[in-house]
Amino acid sequence: MASSSRRPNIKVGVGAIVCEEAVIKGDVTIGARTVVHPRASIIAEAGPIIIGEGNIVEEMAVIANRISEDQSGTPVQIIGNYNVFEVDCVCEAPRVGDNNILESKAYVGRQVELTNGIILCASCSLTEQEIVPENTIVYGEQCQRREMNDKPFPQMGQLEYLMKILPNYHHVHKSNVKPSKIESST
């Protein structure tokens, strides 16, 4: 499907598992130990997408930096660390912090910024311009909100399992980015 490994503008970090069946277009940087499932889409039309480390992008999930009428310059979409993008969710937010979960069929529009520790439950949408406060859960048919007492735990068990299993059943892109001194010292 995607011939992203032949393109010089796709950067894959050390230890990342990026399935060749994933659709990756444009200038995309995928951080260390991030897992991108087959049939996931990462589309950088309007500008680069930088994805941090330890993220999980499941099947049919879409991370998109799309062109809009009011756009000027080349905005960079930045996805933090240890986020989970579940099946069939769409994220167009220009900034996503750390440790967020977008459940199945969730939608985040381009005028929304996600901070840290947010859970956007199944089929919920955020489209109005806002910065969602830390530790917020958005749930239910009316997309109600409340603040959680604790931050969501990173999905380390799932991440480790996927990193072990996916290469057994799918062709994956090789890392083409050397580890930085910060990564090698941890």
Short mmCIF file of C-alpha atoms in Angstrom, two decimals, residues 34-171:
data_model
loop_
_atom_site.label_atom_id
_atom_site.label_comp_id
_atom_site.label_asym_id
_atom_site.label_seq_id
_atom_site.Cartn_x
_atom_site.Cartn_y
_atom_site.Cartn_z
CA THR A 34 5.73 3.88 18.76
CA VAL A 35 3.46 1.26 17.16
CA VAL A 36 1.55 2.00 13.95
CA HIS A 37 -0.87 -0.80 13.01
CA PRO A 38 -1.69 -1.91 9.48
CA ARG A 39 -4.39 0.24 7.84
CA ALA A 40 -3.70 3.19 10.17
CA SER A 41 -3.37 6.51 8.32
CA ILE A 42 -0.99 9.37 9.05
CA ILE A 43 -1.58 12.17 6.54
CA ALA A 44 0.62 15.28 6.54
CA GLU A 45 -0.95 17.49 3.83
CA ALA A 46 -0.66 20.93 5.44
CA GLY A 47 2.71 20.47 7.12
CA PRO A 48 4.83 18.00 9.07
CA ILE A 49 3.53 15.63 11.73
CA ILE A 50 5.84 14.79 14.63
CA ILE A 51 4.76 11.83 16.75
CA GLY A 52 6.57 11.26 20.06
CA GLU A 53 7.58 7.98 21.64
CA GLY A 54 5.52 5.11 22.97
CA ASN A 55 2.30 5.92 21.07
CA ILE A 56 -0.12 3.32 19.71
CA VAL A 57 -1.99 4.06 16.46
CA GLU A 58 -4.50 1.27 15.83
CA GLU A 59 -6.19 0.04 12.65
CA MET A 60 -8.18 2.62 10.68
CA ALA A 61 -7.16 5.40 13.10
CA VAL A 62 -6.39 8.66 11.29
CA ILE A 63 -3.91 11.32 12.37
CA ALA A 64 -4.18 14.16 9.87
CA ASN A 65 -2.67 17.59 9.39
CA ARG A 66 -5.03 18.82 6.69
CA ILE A 67 -5.12 22.04 4.67
CA SER A 68 -7.84 24.55 5.61
CA GLU A 69 -9.06 27.80 4.06
CA ASP A 70 -7.70 29.99 6.86
CA GLN A 71 -4.28 28.37 6.98
CA SER A 72 -1.08 30.34 6.62
CA GLY A 73 2.43 28.88 6.56
CA THR A 74 3.17 25.23 7.22
CA PRO A 75 1.85 24.33 10.67
CA VAL A 76 3.47 21.42 12.44
CA GLN A 77 1.18 18.92 14.15
CA ILE A 78 2.81 17.62 17.33
CA ILE A 79 1.70 14.44 19.06
CA GLY A 80 3.28 13.86 22.49
CA ASN A 81 4.25 10.60 24.19
CA TYR A 82 2.30 7.51 25.29
CA ASN A 83 -0.98 8.34 23.57
CA VAL A 84 -3.41 5.69 22.29
CA PHE A 85 -5.43 6.24 19.10
CA GLU A 86 -7.97 3.43 19.04
CA VAL A 87 -9.72 1.86 16.03
CA ASP A 88 -11.39 4.30 13.62
CA CYS A 89 -10.72 7.49 15.62
CA VAL A 90 -9.71 10.73 13.87
CA CYS A 91 -7.31 13.29 15.29
CA GLU A 92 -6.73 16.59 13.48
CA ALA A 93 -5.64 18.53 16.60
CA PRO A 94 -2.50 20.62 16.04
CA ARG A 95 -1.22 19.72 19.53
CA VAL A 96 -1.74 16.55 21.54
CA GLY A 97 0.04 16.29 24.89
CA ASP A 98 1.06 13.10 26.69
CA ASN A 99 -0.84 10.08 27.96
CA ASN A 100 -4.17 10.67 26.17
CA ILE A 101 -6.64 8.05 24.93
CA LEU A 102 -8.90 8.57 21.92
CA GLU A 103 -11.30 5.65 21.98
CA SER A 104 -12.96 4.00 19.01
CA LYS A 105 -14.72 6.41 16.60
CA ALA A 106 -13.72 9.49 18.64
CA TYR A 107 -13.10 12.70 16.67
CA VAL A 108 -10.88 15.69 17.51
CA GLY A 109 -11.10 18.67 15.14
CA ARG A 110 -8.30 20.96 14.04
CA GLN A 111 -9.27 23.81 16.39
CA VAL A 112 -8.92 21.66 19.51
CA GLU A 113 -5.77 21.21 21.56
CA LEU A 114 -5.47 18.22 23.89
CA THR A 115 -3.30 18.70 26.98
CA ASN A 116 -2.28 15.67 29.12
CA GLY A 117 -4.22 12.73 30.54
CA ILE A 118 -7.42 13.18 28.52
CA ILE A 119 -9.78 10.33 27.69
CA LEU A 120 -12.14 10.94 24.77
CA CYS A 121 -14.63 8.09 25.00
CA ALA A 122 -16.10 6.10 22.10
CA SER A 123 -17.99 8.13 19.48
CA CYS A 124 -17.42 11.48 21.24
CA SER A 125 -16.44 14.53 19.16
CA LEU A 126 -14.62 17.74 19.98
CA THR A 127 -14.96 20.32 17.20
CA GLU A 128 -15.22 23.77 18.81
CA GLN A 129 -12.06 25.82 19.40
CA GLU A 130 -10.70 25.00 22.86
CA ILE A 131 -7.80 23.75 24.94
CA VAL A 132 -9.06 20.72 26.87
CA PRO A 133 -7.85 20.83 30.52
CA GLU A 134 -5.65 18.06 31.92
CA ASN A 135 -7.23 14.87 33.29
CA THR A 136 -10.57 15.46 31.57
CA ILE A 137 -12.80 12.59 30.51
CA VAL A 138 -15.35 13.27 27.75
CA TYR A 139 -18.10 10.62 27.69
CA GLY A 140 -21.69 9.79 26.77
CA GLU A 141 -24.05 10.77 23.95
CA GLN A 142 -23.94 14.46 24.95
CA CYS A 143 -20.13 14.43 25.37
CA GLN A 144 -20.36 15.34 29.04
CA ARG A 145 -17.15 16.12 30.89
CA ARG A 146 -15.67 15.62 34.28
CA GLU A 147 -12.23 15.82 35.82
CA MET A 148 -10.60 12.52 36.77
CA ASN A 149 -8.90 12.14 40.14
CA ASP A 150 -6.01 10.16 38.68
CA LYS A 151 -4.15 10.38 35.41
CA PRO A 152 -4.67 7.47 33.00
CA PHE A 153 -1.92 4.88 33.17
CA PRO A 154 0.31 4.52 30.09
CA GLN A 155 -0.56 1.40 28.10
CA MET A 156 2.87 -0.17 28.59
CA GLY A 157 1.63 -3.78 28.66
CA GLN A 158 -0.24 -3.36 25.39
CA LEU A 159 2.73 -1.53 23.85
CA GLU A 160 5.19 -4.30 24.82
CA TYR A 161 2.84 -7.00 23.52
CA LEU A 162 2.32 -5.26 20.16
CA MET A 163 6.04 -4.65 19.72
CA LYS A 164 6.64 -8.36 20.19
CA ILE A 165 3.73 -9.74 18.11
CA LEU A 166 3.25 -7.38 15.12
CA PRO A 167 6.65 -8.08 13.45
CA ASN A 168 5.75 -11.80 13.42
CA TYR A 169 2.72 -11.19 11.18
CA HIS A 170 3.46 -7.97 9.25
CA HIS A 171 6.30 -6.39 7.33
#
